[in-house]
Amino acid sequence: NHSFSVGGTLSVNAHGWQYGQPPVASSVQSFRLMMSDGEIVRCSRTENEALFSLALGGYGLFGIILDVELRVVANQRLQMTQYIVPSTDLLVELKQHADDNGRVQMVFARMNVAPDEFLQMMIINVFEQVAGDVPALTKPGLTGLKRAIFRGSVESAYGKSLRWFAETKIQRLLSGDIFSRNQLLNEGVEVFENRQAATRDILHEYFVPKDRANDFILALQKIIPQQKGDLLNVTVRAVNEDHDTFLRYAHEPMMAFVMLFSQDNSSQGEMKMKRLTQSLIDAAIMHGGRYYLPYRLHATDEQFSKAYPMGREFFDQKNRVDPNGLFQNTFYTRYGKQAATG
């Protein structure tokens, strides 16, 4: 989505669905960072390289990113091909349709969250560069219909089945199969955001090594129904190894599972989500993976330490760079201060 700032995107070391690429830190050439004492320093892989590695994916704890030089790619004409396959065939399908194909630029998969076939099938969307004029950028289309179908899946088995039907049978007929790269990214989160006070949407994301992806999917099929989680969406993406950031989540080529849940906006709903989150984090760790840090602070101290064994040194470096603790957030107060005193 295009709703996010450049500095914020770098601070969480976000990733997209470009295929065969590491997270966004890999595209950073340099940036200027304002330190806690007001000094402005330039950071790159050859200048203040330690700060470069810490501030990218550093959650704003090392300073304020003022500006950045990014390595970008040209806009492209892309053709989408869709494959509807059993979820456990994900790696086989990617190998057949995307690996070693230099024309493939972007790939993502979306899993069927309907209860009757929960996470058993997925639709893989492969975008391949093709010759011809790049289509002009236009405003996102069908936003009202997209929103109605998506929000209609909240707490509704029928709504989830309808969404799967729309994505696999109707969407391509309405939107076509030729896009510009920019067009694919020209949509904000407000198209799908929750506007109801009684519930809230909660994002999760888990990264597991590619060869453990099928086992993790089987764990999800068991854990989420058992704990009655209202899962609205699972998008699956490939993320290559991150060689740039210190607090990295992609320590090898990973499959990323981006999940959106709906929960009651109550203390009981929050506790239920906390239990579910901790169970999913355990599953990710058991399969050699990690969880994404920007979201709810539901992980236990033990889970954080297991998923991010470099976490203590990360916080030690933060306290060295910012000894007076000017830059803080709830992630730091929840895990960092304990690491500093533990």
CSV table of C-alpha atoms in Angstrom, one decimal:
chain,number,residue,atom,x,y,z
A,1,ASN,CA,0.0,0.0,0.0
A,2,HIS,CA,1.1,3.6,-0.6
A,3,SER,CA,-0.2,4.9,2.7
A,4,PHE,CA,3.2,4.8,4.6
A,5,SER,CA,6.0,7.4,4.9
A,6,VAL,CA,9.5,6.7,3.6
A,7,GLY,CA,11.1,7.1,7.0
A,8,GLY,CA,8.5,4.9,8.7
A,9,THR,CA,8.9,2.2,6.0
A,10,LEU,CA,12.7,2.2,6.5
A,11,SER,CA,12.4,2.2,10.3
A,12,VAL,CA,10.4,-1.1,10.2
A,13,ASN,CA,12.4,-2.4,7.3
A,14,ALA,CA,9.2,-3.2,5.4
A,15,HIS,CA,9.0,-5.6,2.4
A,16,GLY,CA,6.7,-5.8,-0.5
A,17,TRP,CA,5.9,-8.5,-3.1
A,18,GLN,CA,8.7,-7.9,-5.5
A,19,TYR,CA,10.1,-11.4,-6.2
A,20,GLY,CA,13.5,-12.6,-5.3
A,21,GLN,CA,14.4,-9.5,-3.3
A,22,PRO,CA,15.4,-8.7,0.3
A,23,PRO,CA,13.5,-6.2,2.4
A,24,VAL,CA,13.5,-2.5,1.6
A,25,ALA,CA,16.8,-1.8,3.4
A,26,SER,CA,18.6,-3.4,0.4
A,27,SER,CA,17.4,-0.5,-1.8
A,28,VAL,CA,18.8,2.2,0.5
A,29,GLN,CA,22.0,3.8,-0.7
A,30,SER,CA,22.4,6.3,2.2
A,31,PHE,CA,20.4,8.5,4.5
A,32,ARG,CA,20.9,11.4,6.9
A,33,LEU,CA,20.1,10.7,10.6
A,34,MET,CA,19.5,13.3,13.3
A,35,MET,CA,21.0,11.9,16.5
A,36,SER,CA,19.7,12.5,20.1
A,37,ASP,CA,22.2,15.4,20.6
A,38,GLY,CA,21.1,17.1,17.4
A,39,GLU,CA,24.1,16.1,15.3
A,40,ILE,CA,23.2,15.1,11.7
A,41,VAL,CA,25.3,12.2,10.3
A,42,ARG,CA,25.3,10.5,6.9
A,43,CYS,CA,24.9,6.7,7.0
A,44,SER,CA,25.7,4.2,4.3
A,45,ARG,CA,27.4,0.8,3.9
A,46,THR,CA,30.8,2.6,4.0
A,47,GLU,CA,30.0,5.6,6.2
A,48,ASN,CA,28.8,5.1,9.8
A,49,GLU,CA,27.9,1.6,8.7
A,50,ALA,CA,27.0,0.4,12.2
A,51,LEU,CA,24.4,3.1,12.5
A,52,PHE,CA,23.2,2.3,8.9
A,53,SER,CA,22.5,-1.3,10.0
A,54,LEU,CA,20.9,-0.3,13.3
A,55,ALA,CA,18.6,2.5,12.2
A,56,LEU,CA,17.2,0.5,9.2
A,57,GLY,CA,14.7,-1.7,11.0
A,58,GLY,CA,15.5,0.2,14.2
A,59,TYR,CA,12.0,1.5,14.9
A,60,GLY,CA,13.1,5.1,15.3
A,61,LEU,CA,15.2,4.3,18.4
A,62,PHE,CA,18.5,5.6,17.0
A,63,GLY,CA,17.5,8.9,15.5
A,64,ILE,CA,15.3,10.7,13.0
A,65,ILE,CA,15.7,9.8,9.4
A,66,LEU,CA,15.7,13.1,7.5
A,67,ASP,CA,16.1,12.1,3.9
A,68,VAL,CA,17.2,9.0,2.0
A,69,GLU,CA,18.8,8.1,-1.3
A,70,LEU,CA,17.0,5.1,-2.7
A,71,ARG,CA,17.9,2.7,-5.5
A,72,VAL,CA,14.7,2.5,-7.6
A,73,VAL,CA,13.5,0.5,-10.5
A,74,ALA,CA,11.7,1.7,-13.7
A,75,ASN,CA,8.0,1.5,-14.1
A,76,GLN,CA,7.0,-1.6,-16.1
A,77,ARG,CA,4.2,-3.2,-18.1
A,78,LEU,CA,3.3,-6.3,-16.3
A,79,GLN,CA,1.0,-9.2,-17.1
A,80,MET,CA,-0.7,-11.2,-14.4
A,81,THR,CA,-1.1,-14.9,-14.4
A,82,GLN,CA,-3.1,-16.7,-11.7
A,83,TYR,CA,-2.7,-20.2,-10.4
A,84,ILE,CA,-5.2,-21.8,-7.9
A,85,VAL,CA,-3.4,-24.6,-6.1
A,86,PRO,CA,-3.4,-26.5,-2.8
A,87,SER,CA,-1.6,-24.4,-0.2
A,88,THR,CA,1.0,-27.1,0.4
A,89,ASP,CA,2.0,-26.9,-3.3
A,90,LEU,CA,3.2,-23.3,-2.9
A,91,LEU,CA,6.9,-23.9,-3.2
A,92,VAL,CA,6.5,-26.3,-6.1
A,93,GLU,CA,4.4,-23.8,-8.0
A,94,LEU,CA,6.8,-20.9,-7.3
A,95,LYS,CA,9.7,-23.0,-8.6
A,96,GLN,CA,7.8,-23.8,-11.7
A,97,HIS,CA,6.3,-20.4,-12.5
A,98,ALA,CA,8.7,-17.8,-10.9
A,99,ASP,CA,12.1,-19.2,-10.0
A,100,ASP,CA,14.8,-18.6,-12.6
A,101,ASN,CA,12.5,-16.5,-14.7
A,102,GLY,CA,14.0,-13.1,-15.1
A,103,ARG,CA,10.8,-11.6,-16.4
A,104,VAL,CA,8.9,-12.2,-13.2
A,105,GLN,CA,8.9,-9.0,-11.2
A,106,MET,CA,6.2,-9.4,-8.5
A,107,VAL,CA,4.5,-12.3,-6.9
A,108,PHE,CA,2.0,-12.8,-4.0
A,109,ALA,CA,-0.3,-15.5,-2.9
A,110,ARG,CA,-3.6,-15.3,-1.0
A,111,MET,CA,-5.0,-18.2,1.0
A,112,ASN,CA,-8.6,-19.2,1.2
A,113,VAL,CA,-9.8,-18.3,4.8
A,114,ALA,CA,-13.4,-19.7,4.4
A,115,PRO,CA,-14.0,-22.2,7.3
A,116,ASP,CA,-15.1,-25.1,5.1
A,117,GLU,CA,-11.7,-25.2,3.3
A,118,PHE,CA,-9.6,-23.2,5.8
A,119,LEU,CA,-6.2,-22.4,4.3
A,120,GLN,CA,-6.3,-25.5,2.1
A,121,MET,CA,-6.2,-23.6,-1.2
A,122,MET,CA,-4.4,-20.5,-2.4
A,123,ILE,CA,-4.3,-18.2,-5.5
A,124,ILE,CA,-0.8,-17.3,-6.7
A,125,ASN,CA,-0.6,-14.1,-8.6
A,126,VAL,CA,2.5,-13.8,-10.8
A,127,PHE,CA,3.4,-10.6,-12.6
A,128,GLU,CA,5.7,-10.9,-15.6
A,129,GLN,CA,7.3,-8.1,-17.5
A,130,VAL,CA,6.0,-8.0,-21.1
A,131,ALA,CA,6.6,-5.8,-24.1
A,132,GLY,CA,4.5,-2.8,-25.0
A,133,ASP,CA,3.5,0.6,-23.6
A,134,VAL,CA,3.3,1.1,-19.9
A,135,PRO,CA,-0.3,1.8,-19.0
A,136,ALA,CA,-1.0,5.3,-17.6
A,137,LEU,CA,-1.5,5.6,-13.9
A,138,THR,CA,-5.1,5.9,-12.9
A,139,LYS,CA,-7.1,6.2,-9.7
A,140,PRO,CA,-7.8,2.8,-8.0
A,141,GLY,CA,-10.9,1.2,-9.4
A,142,LEU,CA,-13.7,-0.8,-7.8
A,143,THR,CA,-12.8,0.5,-4.4
A,144,GLY,CA,-16.4,0.5,-3.1
A,145,LEU,CA,-17.0,-3.1,-4.3
A,146,LYS,CA,-13.6,-4.3,-2.9
A,147,ARG,CA,-14.4,-2.7,0.4
A,148,ALA,CA,-17.9,-4.2,0.6
A,149,ILE,CA,-16.6,-7.7,-0.2
A,150,PHE,CA,-13.7,-7.5,2.2
A,151,ARG,CA,-15.6,-6.0,5.2
A,152,GLY,CA,-18.4,-8.4,4.6
A,153,SER,CA,-16.1,-11.3,5.5
A,154,VAL,CA,-15.8,-10.1,9.2
A,155,GLU,CA,-17.4,-12.8,11.4
A,156,SER,CA,-19.1,-14.4,8.4
A,157,ALA,CA,-18.3,-17.7,6.9
A,158,TYR,CA,-20.5,-16.8,3.9
A,159,GLY,CA,-18.6,-13.5,3.4
A,160,LYS,CA,-15.3,-15.3,3.4
A,161,SER,CA,-16.5,-17.8,0.8
A,162,LEU,CA,-17.9,-15.0,-1.3
A,163,ARG,CA,-14.6,-13.2,-1.2
A,164,TRP,CA,-12.7,-16.3,-2.3
A,165,PHE,CA,-15.2,-16.7,-5.2
A,166,ALA,CA,-14.7,-13.1,-6.2
A,167,GLU,CA,-11.0,-13.3,-6.2
A,168,THR,CA,-10.8,-16.6,-8.1
A,169,LYS,CA,-13.7,-16.2,-10.5
A,170,ILE,CA,-14.5,-12.5,-11.0
A,171,GLN,CA,-11.6,-10.2,-10.1
A,172,ARG,CA,-9.6,-10.8,-13.3
A,173,LEU,CA,-12.7,-10.3,-15.5
A,174,LEU,CA,-13.2,-6.9,-13.9
A,175,SER,CA,-9.6,-5.6,-13.6
A,176,GLY,CA,-8.0,-7.4,-16.6
A,177,ASP,CA,-4.5,-8.8,-16.5
A,178,ILE,CA,-2.2,-6.0,-17.7
A,179,PHE,CA,-1.0,-3.4,-15.2
A,180,SER,CA,1.8,-1.0,-14.6
A,181,ARG,CA,4.1,-1.6,-11.7
A,182,ASN,CA,3.0,1.8,-10.3
A,183,GLN,CA,-0.7,0.9,-10.6
A,184,LEU,CA,-0.3,-2.2,-8.5
A,185,LEU,CA,1.1,-0.1,-5.7
A,186,ASN,CA,-1.4,2.8,-6.1
A,187,GLU,CA,-3.9,1.8,-3.3
A,188,GLY,CA,-4.2,2.9,0.3
A,189,VAL,CA,-5.1,1.0,3.4
A,190,GLU,CA,-8.3,3.0,3.8
A,191,VAL,CA,-9.9,0.8,1.1
A,192,PHE,CA,-10.0,-2.1,3.7
A,193,GLU,CA,-9.7,-0.4,7.1
A,194,ASN,CA,-12.1,-1.1,9.9
A,195,ARG,CA,-14.5,1.7,10.8
A,196,GLN,CA,-16.5,-0.1,13.4
A,197,ALA,CA,-16.0,0.8,17.1
A,198,ALA,CA,-17.0,-2.6,18.4
A,199,THR,CA,-14.1,-4.4,16.7
A,200,ARG,CA,-10.6,-3.8,15.6
A,201,ASP,CA,-8.3,-5.3,13.0
A,202,ILE,CA,-5.0,-6.7,14.1
A,203,LEU,CA,-2.1,-7.4,11.8
A,204,HIS,CA,0.3,-10.3,12.3
A,205,GLU,CA,3.3,-11.4,10.2
A,206,TYR,CA,5.5,-14.5,10.5
A,207,PHE,CA,8.6,-15.4,8.5
A,208,VAL,CA,9.6,-19.0,8.2
A,209,PRO,CA,12.4,-20.6,6.1
A,210,LYS,CA,11.1,-21.7,2.7
A,211,ASP,CA,11.6,-25.4,3.4
A,212,ARG,CA,9.5,-25.1,6.5
A,213,ALA,CA,6.6,-23.2,4.9
A,214,ASN,CA,4.3,-26.3,4.5
A,215,ASP,CA,4.8,-27.4,8.1
A,216,PHE,CA,3.9,-23.9,9.2
A,217,ILE,CA,0.7,-23.8,7.1
A,218,LEU,CA,-0.4,-27.1,8.7
A,219,ALA,CA,0.2,-25.5,12.1
A,220,LEU,CA,-1.9,-22.5,11.1
A,221,GLN,CA,-4.7,-24.8,10.0
A,222,LYS,CA,-4.8,-26.3,13.5
A,223,ILE,CA,-4.1,-23.3,15.8
A,224,ILE,CA,-6.4,-20.7,14.4
A,225,PRO,CA,-9.7,-22.7,14.4
A,226,GLN,CA,-8.9,-24.2,17.8
A,227,GLN,CA,-8.6,-20.7,19.3
A,228,LYS,CA,-11.5,-19.3,17.2
A,229,GLY,CA,-9.6,-16.5,15.6
A,230,ASP,CA,-11.5,-14.5,13.0
A,231,LEU,CA,-8.9,-14.5,10.2
A,232,LEU,CA,-9.8,-12.1,7.4
A,233,ASN,CA,-6.8,-12.5,5.1
A,234,VAL,CA,-3.5,-14.3,4.6
A,235,THR,CA,-1.1,-12.9,2.0
A,236,VAL,CA,2.0,-15.0,1.3
A,237,ARG,CA,5.2,-13.4,-0.1
A,238,ALA,CA,8.8,-14.5,-0.6
A,239,VAL,CA,11.5,-12.5,1.1
A,240,ASN,CA,15.2,-13.0,0.4
A,241,GLU,CA,17.9,-12.9,3.0
A,242,ASP,CA,18.6,-9.5,4.6
A,243,HIS,CA,22.3,-8.6,4.6
A,244,ASP,CA,21.8,-5.0,5.8
A,245,THR,CA,19.9,-4.6,9.1
A,246,PHE,CA,21.0,-5.6,12.6
A,247,LEU,CA,17.6,-6.6,14.0
A,248,ARG,CA,16.7,-8.7,10.9
A,249,TYR,CA,13.7,-11.0,10.5
A,250,ALA,CA,15.0,-12.6,7.2
A,251,HIS,CA,18.1,-14.3,8.3
A,252,GLU,CA,17.8,-16.6,5.3
A,253,PRO,CA,15.3,-16.8,2.3
A,254,MET,CA,11.9,-16.8,3.9
A,255,MET,CA,8.2,-17.1,3.2
A,256,ALA,CA,6.2,-14.3,4.8
A,257,PHE,CA,2.7,-14.9,6.1
A,258,VAL,CA,0.9,-11.6,6.5
A,259,MET,CA,-2.4,-12.1,8.4
A,260,LEU,CA,-5.2,-9.8,9.3
A,261,PHE,CA,-7.5,-10.7,12.2
A,262,SER,CA,-10.7,-9.1,13.6
A,263,GLN,CA,-11.1,-9.1,17.3
A,264,ASP,CA,-13.7,-7.6,19.8
A,265,ASN,CA,-12.7,-4.2,21.0
A,266,SER,CA,-12.7,-5.3,24.7
A,267,SER,CA,-10.4,-6.6,27.4
A,268,GLN,CA,-11.6,-10.1,26.7
A,269,GLY,CA,-11.0,-9.7,23.0
A,270,GLU,CA,-7.5,-8.5,23.7
A,271,MET,CA,-6.7,-11.4,25.9
A,272,LYS,CA,-8.0,-13.9,23.4
A,273,MET,CA,-5.8,-12.2,20.7
A,274,LYS,CA,-2.8,-12.4,23.0
A,275,ARG,CA,-3.2,-16.1,23.5
A,276,LEU,CA,-3.6,-16.7,19.8
A,277,THR,CA,-0.5,-14.5,19.0
A,278,GLN,CA,1.7,-16.3,21.5
A,279,SER,CA,0.6,-19.7,20.0
A,280,LEU,CA,1.4,-18.5,16.5
A,281,ILE,CA,4.8,-17.1,17.6
A,282,ASP,CA,5.6,-20.4,19.2
A,283,ALA,CA,4.8,-22.2,15.9
A,284,ALA,CA,7.0,-19.8,13.9
A,285,ILE,CA,9.9,-20.3,16.3
A,286,MET,CA,9.4,-24.1,16.3
A,287,HIS,CA,9.8,-24.0,12.5
A,288,GLY,CA,12.9,-21.9,12.5
A,289,GLY,CA,11.1,-18.6,11.9
A,290,ARG,CA,10.5,-15.2,13.4
A,291,TYR,CA,7.6,-12.8,13.9
A,292,TYR,CA,7.4,-9.2,12.7
A,293,LEU,CA,8.0,-6.6,15.5
A,294,PRO,CA,5.8,-3.5,14.5
A,295,TYR,CA,2.5,-5.0,15.8
A,296,ARG,CA,1.0,-5.8,19.2
A,297,LEU,CA,3.4,-6.4,22.1
A,298,HIS,CA,2.0,-9.8,22.9
A,299,ALA,CA,5.2,-11.8,22.7
A,300,THR,CA,6.7,-12.9,25.9
A,301,ASP,CA,10.2,-11.9,26.9
A,302,GLU,CA,11.3,-15.5,26.2
A,303,GLN,CA,9.7,-15.5,22.8
A,304,PHE,CA,11.3,-12.2,21.8
A,305,SER,CA,14.7,-13.6,22.9
A,306,LYS,CA,14.3,-16.8,21.0
A,307,ALA,CA,13.1,-15.1,17.8
A,308,TYR,CA,15.7,-12.3,18.0
A,309,PRO,CA,18.8,-13.5,19.9
A,310,MET,CA,20.6,-10.3,18.8
A,311,GLY,CA,17.9,-8.3,20.6
A,312,ARG,CA,19.9,-7.6,23.8
A,313,GLU,CA,22.9,-6.3,21.9
A,314,PHE,CA,20.5,-4.2,19.7
A,315,PHE,CA,19.2,-2.5,22.9
A,316,ASP,CA,22.7,-2.1,24.3
A,317,GLN,CA,23.7,-0.3,21.1
A,318,LYS,CA,20.6,1.9,21.4
A,319,ASN,CA,21.5,2.9,25.0
A,320,ARG,CA,25.1,3.7,23.9
A,321,VAL,CA,24.0,5.9,20.9
A,322,ASP,CA,21.1,7.5,22.9
A,323,PRO,CA,22.3,7.4,26.5
A,324,ASN,CA,19.6,9.8,27.8
A,325,GLY,CA,16.8,7.8,26.2
A,326,LEU,CA,15.4,10.6,24.1
A,327,PHE,CA,14.0,8.2,21.4
A,328,GLN,CA,11.5,5.8,22.9
A,329,ASN,CA,8.5,3.8,21.9
A,330,THR,CA,6.4,1.1,23.5
A,331,PHE,CA,8.5,-1.6,21.8
A,332,TYR,CA,11.6,-0.3,23.6
A,333,THR,CA,9.8,0.2,27.0
A,334,ARG,CA,8.4,-3.3,26.8
A,335,TYR,CA,11.5,-5.3,25.8
A,336,GLY,CA,14.5,-2.9,25.7
A,337,LYS,CA,14.5,-1.6,29.3
A,338,GLN,CA,14.3,-5.1,30.6
A,339,ALA,CA,17.2,-6.2,28.4
A,340,ALA,CA,19.2,-3.2,29.7
A,341,THR,CA,18.6,-4.1,33.4
A,342,GLY,CA,18.2,-7.9,33.1
